[in-house]
Short mmCIF file of C-alpha atoms in Angstrom, two decimals:
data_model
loop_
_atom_site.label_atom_id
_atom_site.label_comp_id
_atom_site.label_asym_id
_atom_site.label_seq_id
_atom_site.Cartn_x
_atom_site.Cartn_y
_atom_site.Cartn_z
CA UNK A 1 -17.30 -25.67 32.83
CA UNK A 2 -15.37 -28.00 30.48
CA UNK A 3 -12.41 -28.63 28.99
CA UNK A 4 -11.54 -28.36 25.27
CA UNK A 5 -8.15 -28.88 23.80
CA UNK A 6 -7.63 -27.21 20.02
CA UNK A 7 -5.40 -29.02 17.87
CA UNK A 8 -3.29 -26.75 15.20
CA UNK A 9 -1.07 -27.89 12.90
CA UNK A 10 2.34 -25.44 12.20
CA UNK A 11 3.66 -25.61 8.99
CA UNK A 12 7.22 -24.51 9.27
CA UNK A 13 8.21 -22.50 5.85
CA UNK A 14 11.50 -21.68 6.62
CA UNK A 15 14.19 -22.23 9.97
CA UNK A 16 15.04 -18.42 10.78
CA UNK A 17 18.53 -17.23 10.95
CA UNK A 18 21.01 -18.70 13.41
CA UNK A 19 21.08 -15.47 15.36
CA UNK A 20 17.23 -15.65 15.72
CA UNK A 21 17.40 -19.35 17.06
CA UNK A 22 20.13 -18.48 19.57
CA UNK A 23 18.14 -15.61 21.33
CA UNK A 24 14.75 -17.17 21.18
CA UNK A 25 14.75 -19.99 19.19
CA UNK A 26 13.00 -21.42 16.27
CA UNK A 27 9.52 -21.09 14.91
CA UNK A 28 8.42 -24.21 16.94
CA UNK A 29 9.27 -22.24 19.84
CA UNK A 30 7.90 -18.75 19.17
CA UNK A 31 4.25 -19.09 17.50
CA UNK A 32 3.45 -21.44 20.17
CA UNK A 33 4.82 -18.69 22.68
CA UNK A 34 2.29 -15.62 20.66
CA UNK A 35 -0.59 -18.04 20.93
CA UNK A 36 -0.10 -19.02 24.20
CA UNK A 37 0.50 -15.39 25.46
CA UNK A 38 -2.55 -14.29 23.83
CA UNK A 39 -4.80 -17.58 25.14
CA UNK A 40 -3.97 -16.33 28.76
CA UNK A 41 -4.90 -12.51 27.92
CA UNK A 42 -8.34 -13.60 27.18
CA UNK A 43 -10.65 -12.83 29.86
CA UNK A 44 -13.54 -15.54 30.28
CA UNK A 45 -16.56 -16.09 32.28
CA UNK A 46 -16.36 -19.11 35.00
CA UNK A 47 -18.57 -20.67 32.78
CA UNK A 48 -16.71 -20.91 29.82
CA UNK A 49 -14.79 -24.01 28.82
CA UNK A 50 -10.85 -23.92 29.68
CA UNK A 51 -8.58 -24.24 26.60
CA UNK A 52 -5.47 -25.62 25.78
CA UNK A 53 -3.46 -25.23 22.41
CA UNK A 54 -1.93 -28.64 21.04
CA UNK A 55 0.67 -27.19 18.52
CA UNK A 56 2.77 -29.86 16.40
CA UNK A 57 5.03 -28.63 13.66
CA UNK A 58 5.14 -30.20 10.46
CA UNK A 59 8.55 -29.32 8.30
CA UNK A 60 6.96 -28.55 5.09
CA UNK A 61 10.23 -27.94 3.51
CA UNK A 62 10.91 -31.69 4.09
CA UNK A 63 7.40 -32.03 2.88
CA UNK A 64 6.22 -33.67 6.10
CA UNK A 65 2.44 -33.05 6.35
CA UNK A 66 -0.22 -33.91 8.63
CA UNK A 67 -2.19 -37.39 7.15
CA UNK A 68 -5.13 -37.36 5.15
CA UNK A 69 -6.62 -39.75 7.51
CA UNK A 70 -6.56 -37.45 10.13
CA UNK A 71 -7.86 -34.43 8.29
CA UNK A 72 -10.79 -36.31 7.04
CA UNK A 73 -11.08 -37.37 10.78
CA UNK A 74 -11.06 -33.83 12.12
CA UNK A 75 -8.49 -33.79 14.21
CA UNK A 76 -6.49 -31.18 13.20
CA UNK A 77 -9.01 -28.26 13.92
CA UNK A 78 -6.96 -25.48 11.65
CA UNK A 79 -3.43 -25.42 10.07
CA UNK A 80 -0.93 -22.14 10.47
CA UNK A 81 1.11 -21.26 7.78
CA UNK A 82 4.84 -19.62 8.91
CA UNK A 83 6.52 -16.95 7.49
CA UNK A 84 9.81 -17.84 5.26
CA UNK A 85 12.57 -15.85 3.43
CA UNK A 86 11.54 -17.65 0.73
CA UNK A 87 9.33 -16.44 -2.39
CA UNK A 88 5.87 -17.89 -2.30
CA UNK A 89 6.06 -17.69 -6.34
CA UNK A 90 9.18 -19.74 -6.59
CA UNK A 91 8.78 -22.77 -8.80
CA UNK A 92 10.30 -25.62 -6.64
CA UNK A 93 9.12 -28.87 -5.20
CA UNK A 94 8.79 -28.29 -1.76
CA UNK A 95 7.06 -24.26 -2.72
CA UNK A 96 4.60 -26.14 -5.23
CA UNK A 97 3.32 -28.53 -2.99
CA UNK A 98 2.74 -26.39 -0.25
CA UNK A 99 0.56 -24.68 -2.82
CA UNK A 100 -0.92 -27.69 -3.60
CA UNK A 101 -1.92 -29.17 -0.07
CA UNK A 102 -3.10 -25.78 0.80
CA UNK A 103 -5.87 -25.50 -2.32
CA UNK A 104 -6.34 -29.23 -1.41
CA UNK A 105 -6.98 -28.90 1.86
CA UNK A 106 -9.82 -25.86 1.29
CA UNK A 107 -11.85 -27.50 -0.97
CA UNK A 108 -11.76 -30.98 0.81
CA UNK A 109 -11.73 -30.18 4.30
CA UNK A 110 -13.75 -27.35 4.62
CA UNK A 111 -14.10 -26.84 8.32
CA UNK A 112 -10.11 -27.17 9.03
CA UNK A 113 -9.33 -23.08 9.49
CA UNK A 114 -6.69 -22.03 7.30
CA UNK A 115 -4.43 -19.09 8.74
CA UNK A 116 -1.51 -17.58 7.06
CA UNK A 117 1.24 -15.29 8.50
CA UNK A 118 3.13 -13.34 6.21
CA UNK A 119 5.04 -15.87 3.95
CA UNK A 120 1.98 -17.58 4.66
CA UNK A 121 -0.56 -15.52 3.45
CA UNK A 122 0.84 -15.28 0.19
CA UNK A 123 1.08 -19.16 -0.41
CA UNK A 124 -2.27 -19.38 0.61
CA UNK A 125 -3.11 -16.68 -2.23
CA UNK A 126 -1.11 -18.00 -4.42
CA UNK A 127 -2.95 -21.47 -4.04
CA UNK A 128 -5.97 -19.67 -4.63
CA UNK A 129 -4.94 -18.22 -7.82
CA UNK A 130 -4.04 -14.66 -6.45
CA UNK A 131 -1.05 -12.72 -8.17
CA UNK A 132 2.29 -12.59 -5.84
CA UNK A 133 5.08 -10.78 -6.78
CA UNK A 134 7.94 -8.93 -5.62
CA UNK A 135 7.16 -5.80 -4.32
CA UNK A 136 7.85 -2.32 -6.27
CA UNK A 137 7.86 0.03 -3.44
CA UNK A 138 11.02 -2.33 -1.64
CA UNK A 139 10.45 -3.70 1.67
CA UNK A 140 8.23 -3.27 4.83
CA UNK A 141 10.78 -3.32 8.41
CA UNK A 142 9.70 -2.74 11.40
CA UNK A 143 6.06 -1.85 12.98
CA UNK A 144 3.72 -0.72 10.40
CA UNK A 145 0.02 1.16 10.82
CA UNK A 146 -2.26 -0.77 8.70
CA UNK A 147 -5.60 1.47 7.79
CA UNK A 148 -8.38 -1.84 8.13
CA UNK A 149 -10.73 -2.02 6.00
CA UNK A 150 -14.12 -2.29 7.36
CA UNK A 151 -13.90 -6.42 7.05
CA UNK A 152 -10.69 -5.85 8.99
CA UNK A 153 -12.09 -3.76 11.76
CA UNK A 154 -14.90 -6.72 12.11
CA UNK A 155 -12.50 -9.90 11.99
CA UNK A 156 -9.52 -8.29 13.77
CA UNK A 157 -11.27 -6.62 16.97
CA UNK A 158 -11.15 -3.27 15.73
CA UNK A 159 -14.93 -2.15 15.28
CA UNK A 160 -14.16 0.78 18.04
CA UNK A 161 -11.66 3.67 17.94
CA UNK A 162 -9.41 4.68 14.58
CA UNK A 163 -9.13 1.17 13.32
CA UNK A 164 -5.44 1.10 13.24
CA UNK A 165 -3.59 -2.15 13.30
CA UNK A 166 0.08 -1.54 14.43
CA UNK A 167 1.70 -5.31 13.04
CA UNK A 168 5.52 -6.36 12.30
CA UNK A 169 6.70 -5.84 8.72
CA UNK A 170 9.63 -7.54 7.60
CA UNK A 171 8.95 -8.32 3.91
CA UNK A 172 9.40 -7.38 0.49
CA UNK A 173 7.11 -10.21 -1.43
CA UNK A 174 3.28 -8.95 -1.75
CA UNK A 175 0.12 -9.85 -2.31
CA UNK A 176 -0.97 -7.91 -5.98
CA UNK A 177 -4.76 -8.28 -5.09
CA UNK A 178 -6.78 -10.75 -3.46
CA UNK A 179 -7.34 -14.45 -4.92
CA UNK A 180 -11.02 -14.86 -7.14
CA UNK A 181 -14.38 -16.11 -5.42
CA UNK A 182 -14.07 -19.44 -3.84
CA UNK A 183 -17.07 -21.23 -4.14
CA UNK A 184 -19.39 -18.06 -3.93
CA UNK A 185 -17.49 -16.67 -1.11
CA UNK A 186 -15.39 -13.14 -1.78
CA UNK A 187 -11.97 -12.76 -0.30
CA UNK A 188 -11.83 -9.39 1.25
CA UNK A 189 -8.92 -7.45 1.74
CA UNK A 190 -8.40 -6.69 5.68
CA UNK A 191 -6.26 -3.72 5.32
CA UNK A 192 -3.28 -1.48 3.52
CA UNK A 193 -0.60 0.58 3.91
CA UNK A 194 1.44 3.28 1.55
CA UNK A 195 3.40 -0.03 0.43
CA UNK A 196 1.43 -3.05 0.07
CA UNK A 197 -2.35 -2.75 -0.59
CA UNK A 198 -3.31 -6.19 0.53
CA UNK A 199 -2.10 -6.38 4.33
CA UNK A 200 -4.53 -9.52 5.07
CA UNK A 201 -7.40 -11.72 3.50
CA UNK A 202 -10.25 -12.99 5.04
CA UNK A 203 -12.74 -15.40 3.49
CA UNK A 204 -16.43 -16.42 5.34
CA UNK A 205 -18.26 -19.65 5.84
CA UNK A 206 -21.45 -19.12 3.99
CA UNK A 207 -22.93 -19.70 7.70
CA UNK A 208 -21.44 -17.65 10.67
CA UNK A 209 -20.07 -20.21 13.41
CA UNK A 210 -19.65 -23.80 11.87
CA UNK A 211 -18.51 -26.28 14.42
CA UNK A 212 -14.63 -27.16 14.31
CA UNK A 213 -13.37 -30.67 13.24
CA UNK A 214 -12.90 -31.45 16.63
CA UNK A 215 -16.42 -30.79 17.95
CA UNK A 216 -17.67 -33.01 15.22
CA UNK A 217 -14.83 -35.62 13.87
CA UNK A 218 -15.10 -34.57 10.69
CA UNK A 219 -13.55 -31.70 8.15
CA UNK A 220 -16.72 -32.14 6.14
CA UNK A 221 -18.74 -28.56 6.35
CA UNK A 222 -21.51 -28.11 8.94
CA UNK A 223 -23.38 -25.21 8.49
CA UNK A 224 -24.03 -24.44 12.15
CA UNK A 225 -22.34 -25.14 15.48
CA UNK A 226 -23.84 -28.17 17.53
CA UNK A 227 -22.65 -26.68 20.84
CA UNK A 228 -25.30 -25.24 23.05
CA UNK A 229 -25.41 -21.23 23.07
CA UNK A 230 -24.23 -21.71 26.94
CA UNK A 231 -21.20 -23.12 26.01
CA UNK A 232 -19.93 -19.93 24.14
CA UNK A 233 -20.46 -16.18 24.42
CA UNK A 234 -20.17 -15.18 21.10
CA UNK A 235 -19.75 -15.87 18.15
CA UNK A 236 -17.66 -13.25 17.35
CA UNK A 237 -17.72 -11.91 13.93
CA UNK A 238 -14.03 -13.90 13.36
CA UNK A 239 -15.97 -17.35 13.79
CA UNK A 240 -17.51 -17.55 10.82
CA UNK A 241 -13.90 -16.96 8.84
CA UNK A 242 -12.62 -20.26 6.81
CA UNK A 243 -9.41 -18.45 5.96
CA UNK A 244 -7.38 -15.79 7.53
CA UNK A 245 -4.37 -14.38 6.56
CA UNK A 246 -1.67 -11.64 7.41
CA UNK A 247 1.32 -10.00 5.64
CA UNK A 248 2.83 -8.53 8.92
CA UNK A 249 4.35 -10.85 11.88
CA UNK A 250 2.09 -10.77 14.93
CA UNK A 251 4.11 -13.72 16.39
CA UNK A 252 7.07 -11.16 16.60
CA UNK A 253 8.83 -8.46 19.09
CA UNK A 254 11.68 -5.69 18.96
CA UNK A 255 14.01 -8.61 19.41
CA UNK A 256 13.18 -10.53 17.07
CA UNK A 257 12.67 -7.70 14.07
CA UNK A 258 15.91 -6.10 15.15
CA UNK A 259 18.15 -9.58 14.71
CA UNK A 260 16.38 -10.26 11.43
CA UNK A 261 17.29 -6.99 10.42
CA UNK A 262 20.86 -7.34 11.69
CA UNK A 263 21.07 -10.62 9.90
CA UNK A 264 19.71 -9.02 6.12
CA UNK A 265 22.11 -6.64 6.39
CA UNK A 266 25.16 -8.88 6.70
CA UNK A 267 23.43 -11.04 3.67
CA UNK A 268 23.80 -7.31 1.75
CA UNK A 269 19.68 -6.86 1.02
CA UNK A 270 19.70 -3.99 3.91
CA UNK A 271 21.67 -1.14 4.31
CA UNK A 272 21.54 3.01 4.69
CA UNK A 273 18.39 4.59 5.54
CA UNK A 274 16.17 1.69 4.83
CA UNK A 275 18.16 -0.62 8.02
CA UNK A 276 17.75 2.66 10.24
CA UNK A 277 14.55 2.75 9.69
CA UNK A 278 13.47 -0.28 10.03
CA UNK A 279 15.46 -0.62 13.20
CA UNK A 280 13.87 2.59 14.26
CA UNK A 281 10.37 0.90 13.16
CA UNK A 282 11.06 -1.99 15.46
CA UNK A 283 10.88 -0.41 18.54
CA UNK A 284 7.68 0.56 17.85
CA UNK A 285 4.26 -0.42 20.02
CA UNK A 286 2.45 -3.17 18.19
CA UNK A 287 -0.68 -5.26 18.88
CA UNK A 288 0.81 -8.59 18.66
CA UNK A 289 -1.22 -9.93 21.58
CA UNK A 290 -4.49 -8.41 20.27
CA UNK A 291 -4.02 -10.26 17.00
CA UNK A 292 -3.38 -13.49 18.79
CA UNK A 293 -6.46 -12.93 20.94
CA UNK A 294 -8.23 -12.41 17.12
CA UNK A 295 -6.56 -15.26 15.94
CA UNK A 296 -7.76 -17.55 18.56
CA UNK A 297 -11.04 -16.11 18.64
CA UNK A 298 -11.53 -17.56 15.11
CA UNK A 299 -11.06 -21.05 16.92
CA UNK A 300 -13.79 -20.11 19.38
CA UNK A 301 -12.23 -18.76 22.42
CA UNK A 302 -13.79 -15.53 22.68
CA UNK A 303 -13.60 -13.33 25.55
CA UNK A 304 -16.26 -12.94 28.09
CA UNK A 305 -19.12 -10.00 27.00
CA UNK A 306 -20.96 -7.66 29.04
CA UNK A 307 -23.61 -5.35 28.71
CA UNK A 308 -20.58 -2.89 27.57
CA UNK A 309 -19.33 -5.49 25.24
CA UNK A 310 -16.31 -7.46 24.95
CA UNK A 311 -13.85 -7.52 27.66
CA UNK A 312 -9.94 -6.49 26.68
CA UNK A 313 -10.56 -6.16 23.06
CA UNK A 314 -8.68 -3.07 23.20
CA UNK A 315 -5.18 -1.68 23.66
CA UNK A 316 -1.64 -1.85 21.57
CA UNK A 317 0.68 -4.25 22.59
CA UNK A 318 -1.83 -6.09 25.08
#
């Protein structure tokens, strides 16, 4: 057994309100605290290497970014995109950058995964020339069922029972449809609801489990993982994904929805029926862990298999 540290870089969108940060703080603090709680859900063989998450924000606002240097060096194995109350279509500096780095950083670092979370995955489809817009059918609060897609089902953990993600809403920006090929690869959509039709995107590798920059000090694309087969029990289907993205907020709870909510409705964008539901929505059981465990699986920590399958792929909320 070894020891393998994965290096992600966070790029912070957006500071949530004040009442957010007081309770349980910023976004620095609470993706690190969803990945982490998901890394030590995953049930692994002896065998298997341990893992440990190096997460370092980058303010993108700011425009602080991780170095080209170190891209091209593969040390960042994969970059996470926050969520943001602001419009991913917005035509300012700090938005069109963003944009920029992101289509940048596919096409010249290939094997650096690219993962978007709500605010996030429409930048990301927005850098890959997808249509994002404001959203017809008014916002998303609260725990939504998202019907997956078969794609989904496969990438997210899903393959067995209804194939029912239950994921964090709070939004009102979509996706209109997913971005064009990227170099002979199809986006596929993940998953819908009765309000937004593209819930997620995923895009392959043209191979199913390249290594990550780490493994091999480089973002140039590998077509197969050097690792020996012992060293892993997969791949899982989520390996071979360049790009993975989400509209809904894994990385969040009740608390957090609620307080969001609370905080919209003093800024006048939520009121009546729409706040009660949402806070009614919130309370909701939601497979925030099970994403995370997805997520990470992506990255290569997969959860030990038996001759039943996967172990603890399974259950909302866990």
């Amino acid at each position: 057994m070894g020891h393998k540290t994965l290096s992600i870089a966070l790029l912070l969108a957006d500071t949530p309100p004040a009442a957010v940060v007081a309770k349980r703080g910023d976004y620095k603090r609470i993706y690190p605290q969803w990945l982490n709680h998901a890394l030590s859900s995953i049930p692994r063989h002896a065998w298997q290497d341990t893992v440990e998450l190096d997460i370092i924000p980058f303010d993108v606002v700011q425009q602080h970014y991780p170095e080209e240097g170190q891209l091209k060096d593969g040390i960042w194995d994969a970059v996470i995109v926050t969520g943001s109350a602001s419009s991913a279509y917005a035509d300012v500096p700090w938005t069109n950058k963003l944009s920029c780095w992101l289509k940048h950083t596919a096409y010249e670092h290939p094997l650096v995964r690219i993962i978007g979370i709500c605010y996030g995955h429409q930048i990301i489809a927005r850098a890959l020339d997808a249509p994002v817009k404001l959203n017809e059918h008014g916002f998303e609060l609260g725990v939504y069922e998202v019907e997956l897609s078969d794609e989904g089902k496969e990438y997210l953990g899903y393959e067995h029972g209804e194939g029912i993600m239950r994921i964090h809403q709070v939004h009102r920006d979509i996706v209109a449809s997913a971005p064009p090929d990227f170099q002979g690869q199809t986006f596929e959509n993940l998953g819908s609801t009765s309000r937004c039709s593209v819930q997620g995107l995923a895009l392959r590798y043209p191979t199913d489990a390249p290594p990550l920059p780490s493994a091999v000090s480089s973002s140039d694309y590998i077509a197969f993982d050097i690792s020996s087969v012992e060293d892993s029990s997969g791949p899982a289907p989520s390996r071979s994904l360049h790009i993975l993205t989400l509209q809904g907020h894994p990385e969040f709870d009740a608390e957090i929805v609620e307080t969001l909510i609370d905080a919209r409705t003093e800024m006048g964008l939520i009121q009546g029926d729409l706040r009660r539901e949402g806070l009614e929505r919130a309370k909701r059981e939601h497979d925030g862990a099970r994403i995370g465990r997805a997520v990470l699986a992506m990255l290569g920590v997969e959860a030990k298999r038996t001759e039943e399958g996967t172990v603890g792929d399974g259950g909302v909320g866990v």
